Protein backbone atom coordinates (compact mmCIF):
# COMPACT_ATOMS: atom_id res chain seq x y z
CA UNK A 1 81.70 93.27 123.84
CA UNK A 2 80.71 91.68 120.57
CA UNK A 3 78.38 93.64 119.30
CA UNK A 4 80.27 96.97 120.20
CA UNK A 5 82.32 98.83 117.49
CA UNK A 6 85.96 99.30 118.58
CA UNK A 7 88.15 102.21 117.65
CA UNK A 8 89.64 100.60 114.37
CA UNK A 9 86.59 99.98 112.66
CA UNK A 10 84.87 103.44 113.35
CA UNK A 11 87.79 105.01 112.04
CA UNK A 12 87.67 102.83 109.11
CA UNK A 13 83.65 104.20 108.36
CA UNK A 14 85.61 107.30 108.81
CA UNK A 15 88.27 106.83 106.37
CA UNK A 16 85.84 105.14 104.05
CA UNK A 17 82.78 107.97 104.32
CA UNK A 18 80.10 105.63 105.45
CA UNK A 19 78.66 108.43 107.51
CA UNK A 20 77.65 111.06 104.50
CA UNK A 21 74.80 110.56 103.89
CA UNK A 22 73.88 113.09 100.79
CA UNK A 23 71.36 116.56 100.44
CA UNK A 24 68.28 114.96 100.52
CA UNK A 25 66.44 112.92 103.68
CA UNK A 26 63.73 110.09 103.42
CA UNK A 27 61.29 110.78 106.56
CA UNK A 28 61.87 107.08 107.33
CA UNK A 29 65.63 107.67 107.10
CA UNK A 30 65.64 110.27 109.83
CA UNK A 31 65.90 107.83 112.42
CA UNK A 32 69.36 107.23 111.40
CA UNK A 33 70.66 110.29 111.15
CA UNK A 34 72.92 112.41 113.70
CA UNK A 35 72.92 115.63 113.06
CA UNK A 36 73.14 117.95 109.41
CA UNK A 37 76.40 120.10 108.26
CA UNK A 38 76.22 123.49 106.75
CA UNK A 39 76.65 122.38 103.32
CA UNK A 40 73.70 120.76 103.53
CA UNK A 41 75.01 116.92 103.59
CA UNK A 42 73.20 114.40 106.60
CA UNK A 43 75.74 112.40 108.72
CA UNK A 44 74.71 109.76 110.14
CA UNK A 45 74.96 107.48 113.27
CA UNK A 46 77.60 105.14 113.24
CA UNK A 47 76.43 103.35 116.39
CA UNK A 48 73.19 102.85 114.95
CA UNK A 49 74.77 101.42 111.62
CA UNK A 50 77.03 98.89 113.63
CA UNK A 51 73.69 97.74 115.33
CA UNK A 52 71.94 97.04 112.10
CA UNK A 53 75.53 95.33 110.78
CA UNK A 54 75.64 92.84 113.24
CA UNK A 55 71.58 92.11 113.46
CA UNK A 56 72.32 91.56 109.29
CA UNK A 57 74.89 88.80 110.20
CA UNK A 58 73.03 87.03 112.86
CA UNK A 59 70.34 87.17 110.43
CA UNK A 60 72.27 84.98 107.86
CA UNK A 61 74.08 82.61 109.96
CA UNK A 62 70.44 81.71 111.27
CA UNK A 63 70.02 80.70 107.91
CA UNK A 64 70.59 76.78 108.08
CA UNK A 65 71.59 77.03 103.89
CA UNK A 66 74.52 79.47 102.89
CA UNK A 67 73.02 78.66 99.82
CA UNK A 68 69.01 79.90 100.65
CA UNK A 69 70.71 83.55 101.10
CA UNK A 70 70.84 86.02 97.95
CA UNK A 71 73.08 89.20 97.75
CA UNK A 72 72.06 91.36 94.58
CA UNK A 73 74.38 94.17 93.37
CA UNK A 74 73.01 96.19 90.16
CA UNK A 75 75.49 98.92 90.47
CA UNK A 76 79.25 98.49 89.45
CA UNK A 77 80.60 99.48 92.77
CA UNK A 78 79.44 97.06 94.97
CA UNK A 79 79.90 94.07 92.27
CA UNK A 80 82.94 93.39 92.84
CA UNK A 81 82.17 93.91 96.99
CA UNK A 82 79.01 90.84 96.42
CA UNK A 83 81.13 88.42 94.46
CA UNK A 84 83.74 88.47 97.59
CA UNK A 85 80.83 88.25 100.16
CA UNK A 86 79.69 85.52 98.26
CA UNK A 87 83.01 83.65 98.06
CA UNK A 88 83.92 83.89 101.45
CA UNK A 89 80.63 82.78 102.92
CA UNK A 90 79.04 80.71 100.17
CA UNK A 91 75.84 81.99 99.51
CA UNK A 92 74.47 82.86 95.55
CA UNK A 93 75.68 86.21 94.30
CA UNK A 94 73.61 87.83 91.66
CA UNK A 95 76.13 90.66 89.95
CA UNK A 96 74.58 93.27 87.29
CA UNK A 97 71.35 92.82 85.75
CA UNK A 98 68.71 91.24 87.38
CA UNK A 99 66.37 89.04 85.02
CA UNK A 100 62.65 89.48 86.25
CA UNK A 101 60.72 87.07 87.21
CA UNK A 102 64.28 84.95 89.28
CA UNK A 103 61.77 84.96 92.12
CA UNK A 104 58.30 84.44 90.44
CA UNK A 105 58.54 82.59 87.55
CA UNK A 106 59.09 79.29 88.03
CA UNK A 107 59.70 78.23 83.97
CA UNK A 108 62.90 79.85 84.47
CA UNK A 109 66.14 78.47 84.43
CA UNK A 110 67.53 80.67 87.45
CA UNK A 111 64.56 80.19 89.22
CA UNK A 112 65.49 80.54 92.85
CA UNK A 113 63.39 80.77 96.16
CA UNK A 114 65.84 82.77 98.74
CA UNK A 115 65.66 82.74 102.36
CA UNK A 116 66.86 85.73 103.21
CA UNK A 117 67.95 88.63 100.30
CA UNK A 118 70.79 91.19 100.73
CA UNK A 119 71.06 93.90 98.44
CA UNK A 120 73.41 97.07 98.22
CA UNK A 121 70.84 99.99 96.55
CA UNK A 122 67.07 99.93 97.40
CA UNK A 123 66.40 101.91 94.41
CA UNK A 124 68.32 100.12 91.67
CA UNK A 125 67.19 96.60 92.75
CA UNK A 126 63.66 97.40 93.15
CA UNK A 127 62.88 94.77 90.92
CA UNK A 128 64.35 91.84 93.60
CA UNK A 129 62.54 94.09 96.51
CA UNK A 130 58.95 93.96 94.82
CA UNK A 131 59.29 90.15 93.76
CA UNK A 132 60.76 89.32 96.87
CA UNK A 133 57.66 91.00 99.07
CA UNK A 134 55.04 89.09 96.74
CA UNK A 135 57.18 85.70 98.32
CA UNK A 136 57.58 87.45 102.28
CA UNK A 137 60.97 87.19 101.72
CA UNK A 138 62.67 89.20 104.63
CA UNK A 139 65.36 91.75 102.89
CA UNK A 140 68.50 93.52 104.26
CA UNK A 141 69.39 96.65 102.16
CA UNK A 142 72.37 98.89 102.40
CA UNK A 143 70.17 101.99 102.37
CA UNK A 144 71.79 105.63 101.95
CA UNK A 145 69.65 109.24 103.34
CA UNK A 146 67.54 108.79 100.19
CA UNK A 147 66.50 105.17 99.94
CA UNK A 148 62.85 104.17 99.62
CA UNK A 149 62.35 101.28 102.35
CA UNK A 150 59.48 100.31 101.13
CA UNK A 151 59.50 96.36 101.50
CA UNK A 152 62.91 96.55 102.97
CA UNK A 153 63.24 94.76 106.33
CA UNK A 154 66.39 95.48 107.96
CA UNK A 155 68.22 98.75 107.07
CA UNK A 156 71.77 99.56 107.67
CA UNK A 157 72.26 103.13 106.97
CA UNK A 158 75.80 104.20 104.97
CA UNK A 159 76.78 105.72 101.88
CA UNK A 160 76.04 103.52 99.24
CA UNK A 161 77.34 105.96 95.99
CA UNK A 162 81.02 105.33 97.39
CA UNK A 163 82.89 102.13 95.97
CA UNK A 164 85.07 102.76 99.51
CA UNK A 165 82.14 102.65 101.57
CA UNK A 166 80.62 99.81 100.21
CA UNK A 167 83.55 97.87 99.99
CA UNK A 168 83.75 97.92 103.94
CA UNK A 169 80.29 97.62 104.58
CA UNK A 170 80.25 93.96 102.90
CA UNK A 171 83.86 93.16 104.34
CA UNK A 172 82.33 93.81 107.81
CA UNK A 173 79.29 91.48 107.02
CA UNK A 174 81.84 88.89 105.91
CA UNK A 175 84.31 89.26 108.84
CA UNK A 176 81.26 89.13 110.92
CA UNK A 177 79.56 86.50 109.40
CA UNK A 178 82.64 84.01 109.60
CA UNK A 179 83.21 84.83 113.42
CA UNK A 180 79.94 84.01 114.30
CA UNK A 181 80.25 80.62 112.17
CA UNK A 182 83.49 80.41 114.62
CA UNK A 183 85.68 80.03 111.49
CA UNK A 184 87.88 82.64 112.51
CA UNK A 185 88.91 84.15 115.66
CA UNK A 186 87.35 86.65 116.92
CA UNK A 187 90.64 88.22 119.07
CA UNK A 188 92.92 87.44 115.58
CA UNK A 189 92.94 90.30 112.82
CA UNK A 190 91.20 88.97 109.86
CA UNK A 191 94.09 88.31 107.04
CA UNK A 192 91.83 89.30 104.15
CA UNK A 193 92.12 92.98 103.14
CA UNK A 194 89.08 95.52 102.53
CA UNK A 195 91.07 95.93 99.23
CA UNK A 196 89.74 92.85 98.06
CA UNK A 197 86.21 94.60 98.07
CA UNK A 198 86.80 97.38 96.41
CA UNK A 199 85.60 97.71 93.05
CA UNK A 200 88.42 98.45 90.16
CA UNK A 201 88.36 99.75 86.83
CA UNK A 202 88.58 96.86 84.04
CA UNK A 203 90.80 99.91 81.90
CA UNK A 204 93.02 100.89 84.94
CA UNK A 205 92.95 97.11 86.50
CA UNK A 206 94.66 96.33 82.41
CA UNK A 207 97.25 99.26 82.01
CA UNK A 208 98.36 98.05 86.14
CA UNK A 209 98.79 94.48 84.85
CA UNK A 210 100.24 95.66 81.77
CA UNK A 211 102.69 97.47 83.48
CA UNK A 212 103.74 94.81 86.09
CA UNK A 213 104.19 92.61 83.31
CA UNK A 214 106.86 95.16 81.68
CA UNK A 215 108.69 95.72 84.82
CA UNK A 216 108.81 91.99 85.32
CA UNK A 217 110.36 91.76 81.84
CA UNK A 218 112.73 94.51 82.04
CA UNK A 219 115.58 92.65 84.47
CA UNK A 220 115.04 88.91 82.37
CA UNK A 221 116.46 90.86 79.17
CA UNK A 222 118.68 93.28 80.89
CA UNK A 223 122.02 90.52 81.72
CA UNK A 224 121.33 89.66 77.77
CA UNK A 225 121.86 92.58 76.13
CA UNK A 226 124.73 93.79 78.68
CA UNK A 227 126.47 90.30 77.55
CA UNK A 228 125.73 91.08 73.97
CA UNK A 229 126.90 94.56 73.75
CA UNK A 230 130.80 94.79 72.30
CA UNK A 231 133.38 96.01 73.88
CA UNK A 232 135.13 99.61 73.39
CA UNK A 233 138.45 97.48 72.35
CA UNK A 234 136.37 95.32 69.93
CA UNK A 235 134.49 98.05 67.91
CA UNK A 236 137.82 100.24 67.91
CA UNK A 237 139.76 97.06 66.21
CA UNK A 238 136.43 96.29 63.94
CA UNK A 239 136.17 99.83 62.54
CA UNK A 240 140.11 100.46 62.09
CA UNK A 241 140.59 96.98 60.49
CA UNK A 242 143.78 96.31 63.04
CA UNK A 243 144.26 93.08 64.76
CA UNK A 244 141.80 91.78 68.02
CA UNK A 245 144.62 91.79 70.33
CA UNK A 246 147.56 93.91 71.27
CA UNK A 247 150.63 91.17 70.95
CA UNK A 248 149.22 90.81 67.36
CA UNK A 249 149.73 93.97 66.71
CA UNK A 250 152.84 95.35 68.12
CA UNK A 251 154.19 91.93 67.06
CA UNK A 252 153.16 92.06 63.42
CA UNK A 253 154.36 96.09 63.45
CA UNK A 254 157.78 95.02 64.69
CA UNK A 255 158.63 92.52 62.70
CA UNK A 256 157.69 94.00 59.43
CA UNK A 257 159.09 97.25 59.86
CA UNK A 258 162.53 96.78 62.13
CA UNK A 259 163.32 92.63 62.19
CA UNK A 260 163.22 92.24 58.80
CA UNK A 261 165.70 93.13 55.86
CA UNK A 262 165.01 93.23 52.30
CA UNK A 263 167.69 91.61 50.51
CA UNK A 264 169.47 92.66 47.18
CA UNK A 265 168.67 90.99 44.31
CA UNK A 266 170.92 88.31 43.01
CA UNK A 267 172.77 90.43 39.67
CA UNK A 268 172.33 93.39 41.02
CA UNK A 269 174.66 96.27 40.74
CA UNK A 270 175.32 99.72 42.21
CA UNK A 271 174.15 101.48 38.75
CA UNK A 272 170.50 99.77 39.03
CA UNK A 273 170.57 101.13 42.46
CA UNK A 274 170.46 104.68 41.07
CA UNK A 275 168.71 104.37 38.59
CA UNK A 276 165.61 105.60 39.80
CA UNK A 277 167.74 109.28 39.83
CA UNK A 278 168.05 109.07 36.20
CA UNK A 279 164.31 108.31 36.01
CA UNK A 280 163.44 111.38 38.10
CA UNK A 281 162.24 109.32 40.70
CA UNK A 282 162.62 111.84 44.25
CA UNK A 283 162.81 109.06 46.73
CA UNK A 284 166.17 107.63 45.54
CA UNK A 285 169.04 109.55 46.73
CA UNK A 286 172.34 110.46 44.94
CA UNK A 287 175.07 108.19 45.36
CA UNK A 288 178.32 109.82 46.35
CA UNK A 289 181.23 109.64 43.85
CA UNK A 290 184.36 107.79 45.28
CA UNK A 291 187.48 110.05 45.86
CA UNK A 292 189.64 110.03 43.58
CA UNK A 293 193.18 108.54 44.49
């Protein structure tokens, strides 16, 4: 029951495309393949791949050293995918270029004798392949319908040109490789997600981040400026120059215009009270004459 696939993980190759293969057919590739589609594309054998996947694992957790095992990623796609497999089971993790002569050349600084090698493209680390077979060192390669396997040992056929594919080809090795080292449970989903493994665009990965970080922002400054902003009442009394509050106002209206009384002057008399008539002033108005007795 181990070694077979269940349901959920072939529909994940599904999902993922690890059975397109591409146009074009090694002869020593064939052997993997199922059957061809009109367009032209190979598909190949998931059963087959699961039986290489899980003779890949048992291969490294023979290995007595995490450490004596080598995964090699040239391409950017499967990068990301060998950092993880390397975190989660320990072994060295060599991402991008590969410097020659890591496996030869002993005056180096990353000189390093491997075990066992893992590597995601047969053609773009066929530098690691050819120093590895001038040390025997067995390799495991994740080898697509076009892939020389020339000094490759152990060949687990998928698409290698899809970041998805890859992705869940080393997050099956790594799920595999800890059940076997009984560090999880085999009957218990695995809590890691094949997310994790899937290679992400440094410009895209920024404007995400850069975006969380705006949305976190936006609610932390929202309460501010809500408590800042004036009121209707407030701006109203600002602009018009009138009073804050309403009791100042209809209190300072009513007592200015109705409560109080202007008082004559002391010396005054009723001819200075007309006088503005005299002066042509319009807002004084005539006095009547007294009757006449």
């Amino acid at each position: 029951m181990a070694l077979r696939a269940q349901d959920e993980d072939i529909l994940k190759m599904l999902a993922c495309q690890v059975h397109l293969g591409s146009q074009n057919l090694d002869p020593q590739m064939q052997r993997y393949t199922y059957k061809r589609r009109s367009d032209g594309i190979y598909i190949f054998n998931l059963h087959k791949t699961w039986e290489k996947l899980m003779l890949a694992a048992r291969m490294i957790v023979a290995v007595d050293h995490p450490g004596d095992v080598c995964v090699i990623s040239a391409r950017p796609y499967g990068q990301r995918a060998a950092l993880k497999f390397a975190h989660y089971t320990g072994i060295k993790a060599i991402a991008g270029r590969f410097t020659p002569g890591t496996f030869t050349n002993q005056i180096q600084s990353h000189f390093m004798e491997p075990a066992l090698l893992l590597l995601t493209d047969p053609r773009t680390d066929r530098q690691p392949i050819l120093e590895s077979s001038y040390g025997n060192i067995p390799t495991i390669a994740l080898c697509h319908s076009d892939s020389p396997l020339t000094h490759v040992d152990v060949a687990i056929p998928c698409n290698n040109k899809s970041k998805l594919s890859i992705a869940l080809m080393y997050w099956f090795l790594t799920r595999e490789v800890l059940r076997l080292r009984k560090q999880i449970d085999r009957t218990v989903e695995w809590d890691v997600m094949v997310d994790m493994f899937i290679y992400r665009d440094p410009e895209e990965a920024e404007k995400e981040e850069q975006a969380a970080a705006e949305a976190a922002a936006a609610p932390a400054e929202q309460p501010a400026d809500f408590a800042a902003a004036p009121t209707a009442d407030a701006t109203w009394n600002a602009a018009s120059g009138a009073p804050t509050t309403a009791t100042a106002e209809w209190g300072a209206g009513s007592t200015a215009e109705w409560g109080a009384t202007e008082a004559a002057a002391p010396g005054a008399t009723w001819d200075s009270s007309v006088s503005g008539i005299s002066n042509g002033d319009p807002r004084a108005a005539p006095a009547e004459t007294p009757a006449a007795e």
